[in-house]
Amino acid sequence: MFKKKLLKFLFYEPVSSSTKSFVLLFARIIFGFLFLNHGLSKWQMFSEASEMFPDPLGIGATFSMWLALFAEVICSLGFMIGALYRLCLIPMIFTMCVAFFVVHAGDPLMVREPALMFLTIFVLLYITGPGKYSVDGMLKSLYLRLG
């Protein structure tokens, strides 16, 4: 009995679709909120920071900041509720690629680490999808029932 429980605890057991969807919901809320927090702090200091914001794409510092704000505020809200989930993740992934590979390229790993963590999480969540506890999941379920 104990041996069976230990093996079950130590090794992978398939989980239900509902459990996976709940874990995805939890991950979306936690990481979406953390990413949103980055965007809100940029938004609060927009007037001071927009002229000095990095311009890695050569499109102007202010426009670069607007694009980062779009990814970090608007897209993170869509990501958290799972609405247009993968479409929202594309600018978020792109922003973290630019931050990690371009803006902080010469910085030590400790400075680059948050961008790498967000990038890794966003790519993994892009692959897994939003789960059934999301706007997209509900729309898919409704579409399958109706059609």
PDB file of N, CA, C and O in Angstrom, residues 1-13:
ATOM      1  N   MET A   1       0.828  -1.190   0.000  1.00  0.00           N
ATOM      2  CA  MET A   1       0.000   0.000   0.000  1.00  0.00           C
ATOM      3  C   MET A   1       0.871   1.251   0.000  1.00  0.00           C
ATOM      4  O   MET A   1       0.691   2.130  -0.822  1.00  0.00           O
ATOM      5  N   PHE A   2       1.833   1.350   0.949  1.00  0.00           N
ATOM      6  CA  PHE A   2       2.708   2.510   1.032  1.00  0.00           C
ATOM      7  C   PHE A   2       3.557   2.624  -0.228  1.00  0.00           C
ATOM      8  O   PHE A   2       3.773   3.717  -0.754  1.00  0.00           O
ATOM      9  N   LYS A   3       4.054   1.465  -0.689  1.00  0.00           N
ATOM     10  CA  LYS A   3       4.901   1.445  -1.882  1.00  0.00           C
ATOM     11  C   LYS A   3       4.131   1.971  -3.095  1.00  0.00           C
ATOM     12  O   LYS A   3       4.667   2.738  -3.885  1.00  0.00           O
ATOM     13  N   LYS A   4       2.881   1.594  -3.216  1.00  0.00           N
ATOM     14  CA  LYS A   4       2.053   2.038  -4.327  1.00  0.00           C
ATOM     15  C   LYS A   4       1.826   3.553  -4.275  1.00  0.00           C
ATOM     16  O   LYS A   4       1.919   4.245  -5.288  1.00  0.00           O
ATOM     17  N   LYS A   5       1.555   4.073  -3.074  1.00  0.00           N
ATOM     18  CA  LYS A   5       1.346   5.511  -2.907  1.00  0.00           C
ATOM     19  C   LYS A   5       2.639   6.285  -3.180  1.00  0.00           C
ATOM     20  O   LYS A   5       2.609   7.365  -3.765  1.00  0.00           O
ATOM     21  N   LEU A   6       3.767   5.730  -2.749  1.00  0.00           N
ATOM     22  CA  LEU A   6       5.048   6.381  -2.982  1.00  0.00           C
ATOM     23  C   LEU A   6       5.340   6.442  -4.478  1.00  0.00           C
ATOM     24  O   LEU A   6       5.755   7.479  -4.992  1.00  0.00           O
ATOM     25  N   LEU A   7       5.115   5.338  -5.171  1.00  0.00           N
ATOM     26  CA  LEU A   7       5.331   5.322  -6.613  1.00  0.00           C
ATOM     27  C   LEU A   7       4.405   6.311  -7.320  1.00  0.00           C
ATOM     28  O   LEU A   7       4.815   7.007  -8.245  1.00  0.00           O
ATOM     29  N   LYS A   8       3.162   6.371  -6.878  1.00  0.00           N
ATOM     30  CA  LYS A   8       2.197   7.301  -7.467  1.00  0.00           C
ATOM     31  C   LYS A   8       2.629   8.749  -7.230  1.00  0.00           C
ATOM     32  O   LYS A   8       2.489   9.605  -8.093  1.00  0.00           O
ATOM     33  N   PHE A   9       3.173   9.020  -6.030  1.00  0.00           N
ATOM     34  CA  PHE A   9       3.635  10.365  -5.691  1.00  0.00           C
ATOM     35  C   PHE A   9       4.872  10.747  -6.496  1.00  0.00           C
ATOM     36  O   PHE A   9       4.999  11.870  -6.976  1.00  0.00           O
ATOM     37  N   LEU A  10       5.810   9.814  -6.646  1.00  0.00           N
ATOM     38  CA  LEU A  10       7.087  10.114  -7.279  1.00  0.00           C
ATOM     39  C   LEU A  10       7.023  10.179  -8.800  1.00  0.00           C
ATOM     40  O   LEU A  10       7.798  10.911  -9.413  1.00  0.00           O
ATOM     41  N   PHE A  11       6.140   9.410  -9.398  1.00  0.00           N
ATOM     42  CA  PHE A  11       6.135   9.318 -10.849  1.00  0.00           C
ATOM     43  C   PHE A  11       4.847   9.880 -11.431  1.00  0.00           C
ATOM     44  O   PHE A  11       3.816   9.927 -10.788  1.00  0.00           O
ATOM     45  N   TYR A  12       4.955  10.255 -12.655  1.00  0.00           N
ATOM     46  CA  TYR A  12       3.855  10.917 -13.354  1.00  0.00           C
ATOM     47  C   TYR A  12       2.578  10.086 -13.343  1.00  0.00           C
ATOM     48  O   TYR A  12       2.589   8.907 -13.624  1.00  0.00           O
ATOM     49  N   GLU A  13       1.526  10.731 -13.006  1.00  0.00           N
ATOM     50  CA  GLU A  13       0.181  10.160 -13.114  1.00  0.00           C
ATOM     51  C   GLU A  13      -0.597  11.066 -14.054  1.00  0.00           C
ATOM     52  O   GLU A  13      -0.583  12.278 -13.888  1.00  0.00           O
TER      53      GLU A  13
END
